[in-house]
Each structure stands twice: as C-alpha cells, then as structure tokens.
C-alpha cells in the first residue's frame, strides 16, 4: 500500500523509539494502526457502494432499453387491442341507446289516461 521496504520500516521504528520513548511507543502504534484500519474500512465501504451504484445504474439502463424495445414491439399489438376494445364498447352502448330511444318513442305514442277524474274544488277552497 505505501510501498515501504524493510529498512525503511526499521528506520521509522527506531525514530519512533527515540522520539516517543519505550513507554508511549506501543500506544502510538496501536492508535496509528486503528486509524489505518478505519481508513481502509471507509475506503472499502465507499468502493463497495460505488460498485453497487454503478451496477444499479447499469441495470436501470438495461431495463429502460428493454422497456423501449418492448414498447416498440407492443405498439402494434396495443393499438389493435385498443381498437377491439373500442369496438366492443360501442357495441355495448348501442343496444342501450336504441332501447332508450325506442322507449321514448313508445311513451310518446301512448297517452295515459287517469283512472279517476280529479276532485272538484269544494266551496271552502273557493273562498
């Protein structure tokens, strides 16, 4: 990762021993290793997330392409089905329109006569 050789590592450890002393050197090494470990984990998680996002983006692009190809091939079938449905809907509404117009004609031809004549107004109503 850092391309550090054996002699460079020995030189860094001797300098750390001289600068920090034998008591503080193990704690410093642990804290440096913890920081390096956290940085590695962060880089690894970012790399994993980027890979997942790229795969997800690629899947979305493939899905859109397949959808477009599917829509283009379905376009003819869809219009044919739409025309069939439209024709069936018109055939369903036509009998109702005919029967309602026939019923209106029948009602116009027949006049209903009231069975009882309306009552004559009484003398009290005239006042």
mmCIF file of C-alpha atoms in Angstrom:
data_model
loop_
_atom_site.group_PDB
_atom_site.id
_atom_site.type_symbol
_atom_site.label_atom_id
_atom_site.label_comp_id
_atom_site.label_asym_id
_atom_site.label_seq_id
_atom_site.Cartn_x
_atom_site.Cartn_y
_atom_site.Cartn_z
ATOM 1 C CA UNK A 1 0.000 0.000 0.000
ATOM 2 C CA UNK A 2 2.628 2.562 0.996
ATOM 3 C CA UNK A 3 5.499 0.702 -0.678
ATOM 4 C CA UNK A 4 7.642 0.689 2.440
ATOM 5 C CA UNK A 5 10.626 -1.668 2.490
ATOM 6 C CA UNK A 6 12.219 -3.483 5.402
ATOM 7 C CA UNK A 7 14.965 -0.927 6.057
ATOM 8 C CA UNK A 8 12.533 1.957 5.899
ATOM 9 C CA UNK A 9 10.335 0.234 8.466
ATOM 10 C CA UNK A 10 13.347 -0.293 10.785
ATOM 11 C CA UNK A 11 14.294 3.388 10.421
ATOM 12 C CA UNK A 12 10.740 4.548 11.287
ATOM 13 C CA UNK A 13 10.581 2.258 14.352
ATOM 14 C CA UNK A 14 13.992 3.479 15.650
ATOM 15 C CA UNK A 15 12.945 7.118 15.180
ATOM 16 C CA UNK A 16 9.653 6.415 16.973
ATOM 17 C CA UNK A 17 11.552 4.767 19.836
ATOM 18 C CA UNK A 18 13.904 7.713 20.177
ATOM 19 C CA UNK A 19 11.167 10.390 19.865
ATOM 20 C CA UNK A 20 8.341 8.800 21.871
ATOM 21 C CA UNK A 21 10.255 6.573 24.244
ATOM 22 C CA UNK A 22 9.637 2.936 25.176
ATOM 23 C CA UNK A 23 6.544 3.684 27.307
ATOM 24 C CA UNK A 24 4.489 5.625 24.750
ATOM 25 C CA UNK A 25 5.574 3.760 21.578
ATOM 26 C CA UNK A 26 3.136 0.754 21.901
ATOM 27 C CA UNK A 27 0.155 3.086 22.458
ATOM 28 C CA UNK A 28 1.157 5.236 19.485
ATOM 29 C CA UNK A 29 1.499 2.165 17.275
ATOM 30 C CA UNK A 30 -1.968 0.947 18.335
ATOM 31 C CA UNK A 31 -3.585 4.320 17.622
ATOM 32 C CA UNK A 32 -1.844 4.589 14.210
ATOM 33 C CA UNK A 33 -2.962 1.063 13.340
ATOM 34 C CA UNK A 34 -6.548 1.871 14.437
ATOM 35 C CA UNK A 35 -6.584 4.965 12.207
ATOM 36 C CA UNK A 36 -5.172 2.988 9.272
ATOM 37 C CA UNK A 37 -7.783 0.247 9.858
ATOM 38 C CA UNK A 38 -10.634 2.806 9.891
ATOM 39 C CA UNK A 39 -9.347 4.434 6.711
ATOM 40 C CA UNK A 40 -9.182 1.026 4.997
ATOM 41 C CA UNK A 41 -12.733 0.208 6.084
ATOM 42 C CA UNK A 42 -14.006 3.571 4.861
ATOM 43 C CA UNK A 43 -12.284 3.180 1.505
ATOM 44 C CA UNK A 44 -13.620 -0.352 1.217
ATOM 45 C CA UNK A 45 -17.197 0.697 2.011
ATOM 46 C CA UNK A 46 -17.036 3.618 -0.441
ATOM 47 C CA UNK A 47 -15.677 1.318 -3.131
ATOM 48 C CA UNK A 48 -18.427 -1.224 -2.470
ATOM 49 C CA UNK A 49 -21.137 1.455 -2.591
ATOM 50 C CA UNK A 50 -19.775 2.850 -5.843
ATOM 51 C CA UNK A 51 -19.742 -0.606 -7.395
ATOM 52 C CA UNK A 52 -23.332 -1.202 -6.286
ATOM 53 C CA UNK A 53 -24.439 2.180 -7.649
ATOM 54 C CA UNK A 54 -22.732 1.512 -10.968
ATOM 55 C CA UNK A 55 -24.358 -1.909 -11.193
ATOM 56 C CA UNK A 56 -27.707 -0.408 -10.283
ATOM 57 C CA UNK A 57 -27.288 2.327 -12.888
ATOM 58 C CA UNK A 58 -26.343 -0.277 -15.486
ATOM 59 C CA UNK A 59 -29.416 -2.342 -14.581
ATOM 60 C CA UNK A 60 -31.627 0.755 -14.929
ATOM 61 C CA UNK A 61 -30.169 1.471 -18.354
ATOM 62 C CA UNK A 62 -30.707 -2.125 -19.450
ATOM 63 C CA UNK A 63 -34.254 -2.040 -18.115
ATOM 64 C CA UNK A 64 -35.006 1.175 -19.987
ATOM 65 C CA UNK A 65 -33.605 -0.298 -23.209
ATOM 66 C CA UNK A 66 -35.678 -3.451 -22.789
ATOM 67 C CA UNK A 67 -38.726 -1.360 -21.963
ATOM 68 C CA UNK A 68 -38.281 0.756 -25.090
ATOM 69 C CA UNK A 69 -37.819 -2.323 -27.266
ATOM 70 C CA UNK A 70 -40.832 -3.933 -25.639
ATOM 71 C CA UNK A 71 -42.963 -0.839 -26.146
ATOM 72 C CA UNK A 72 -41.961 -0.575 -29.784
ATOM 73 C CA UNK A 73 -42.861 -4.203 -30.436
ATOM 74 C CA UNK A 74 -46.063 -3.931 -28.419
ATOM 75 C CA UNK A 75 -47.141 -0.739 -30.113
ATOM 76 C CA UNK A 76 -48.875 -2.566 -33.000
ATOM 77 C CA UNK A 77 -50.472 -5.145 -30.727
ATOM 78 C CA UNK A 78 -51.560 -2.471 -28.319
ATOM 79 C CA UNK A 79 -53.270 -0.371 -30.972
ATOM 80 C CA UNK A 80 -55.024 -3.472 -32.309
ATOM 81 C CA UNK A 81 -56.255 -4.377 -28.830
ATOM 82 C CA UNK A 82 -57.364 -0.791 -28.268
ATOM 83 C CA UNK A 83 -59.406 -0.815 -31.475
ATOM 84 C CA UNK A 84 -61.015 -4.124 -30.475
ATOM 85 C CA UNK A 85 -61.927 -2.767 -27.052
ATOM 86 C CA UNK A 86 -63.294 0.403 -28.576
ATOM 87 C CA UNK A 87 -65.486 -1.565 -30.986
ATOM 88 C CA UNK A 88 -66.803 -3.743 -28.163
ATOM 89 C CA UNK A 89 -67.546 -0.711 -26.005
ATOM 90 C CA UNK A 90 -69.507 0.874 -28.846
ATOM 91 C CA UNK A 91 -71.454 -2.332 -29.436
ATOM 92 C CA UNK A 92 -72.374 -2.450 -25.759
ATOM 93 C CA UNK A 93 -73.631 1.146 -25.704
ATOM 94 C CA UNK A 94 -75.592 0.867 -28.965
ATOM 95 C CA UNK A 95 -78.325 -1.509 -27.666
ATOM 96 C CA UNK A 96 -78.930 0.769 -24.686
ATOM 97 C CA UNK A 97 -79.205 3.796 -26.915
ATOM 98 C CA UNK A 98 -81.661 2.028 -29.222
ATOM 99 C CA UNK A 99 -83.760 0.711 -26.362
ATOM 100 C CA UNK A 100 -83.938 4.099 -24.669
ATOM 101 C CA UNK A 101 -84.919 5.853 -27.912
ATOM 102 C CA UNK A 102 -87.473 3.104 -28.606
ATOM 103 C CA UNK A 103 -88.830 3.537 -25.082
ATOM 104 C CA UNK A 104 -89.144 7.304 -25.583
ATOM 105 C CA UNK A 105 -90.982 6.699 -28.884
ATOM 106 C CA UNK A 106 -93.267 4.195 -27.199
ATOM 107 C CA UNK A 107 -94.032 6.646 -24.385
ATOM 108 C CA UNK A 108 -94.800 9.368 -26.912
ATOM 109 C CA UNK A 109 -97.202 7.087 -28.789
ATOM 110 C CA UNK A 110 -99.147 6.050 -25.717
ATOM 111 C CA UNK A 111 -101.085 8.544 -23.689
ATOM 112 C CA UNK A 112 -102.004 7.578 -20.187
ATOM 113 C CA UNK A 113 -105.490 8.393 -19.082
ATOM 114 C CA UNK A 114 -106.058 8.943 -15.410
ATOM 115 C CA UNK A 115 -108.324 6.347 -13.907
ATOM 116 C CA UNK A 116 -110.056 8.766 -11.500
ATOM 117 C CA UNK A 117 -111.106 12.256 -12.513
ATOM 118 C CA UNK A 118 -109.565 14.965 -10.366
ATOM 119 C CA UNK A 119 -111.791 16.073 -7.492
ATOM 120 C CA UNK A 120 -113.724 19.258 -7.974
ATOM 121 C CA UNK A 121 -112.779 22.126 -5.732
ATOM 122 C CA UNK A 122 -115.028 22.468 -2.745
ATOM 123 C CA UNK A 123 -116.836 25.637 -1.747
ATOM 124 C CA UNK A 124 -114.423 26.295 1.108
ATOM 125 C CA UNK A 125 -111.451 26.208 -1.317
ATOM 126 C CA UNK A 126 -113.145 28.847 -3.478
ATOM 127 C CA UNK A 127 -113.204 31.369 -0.658
#
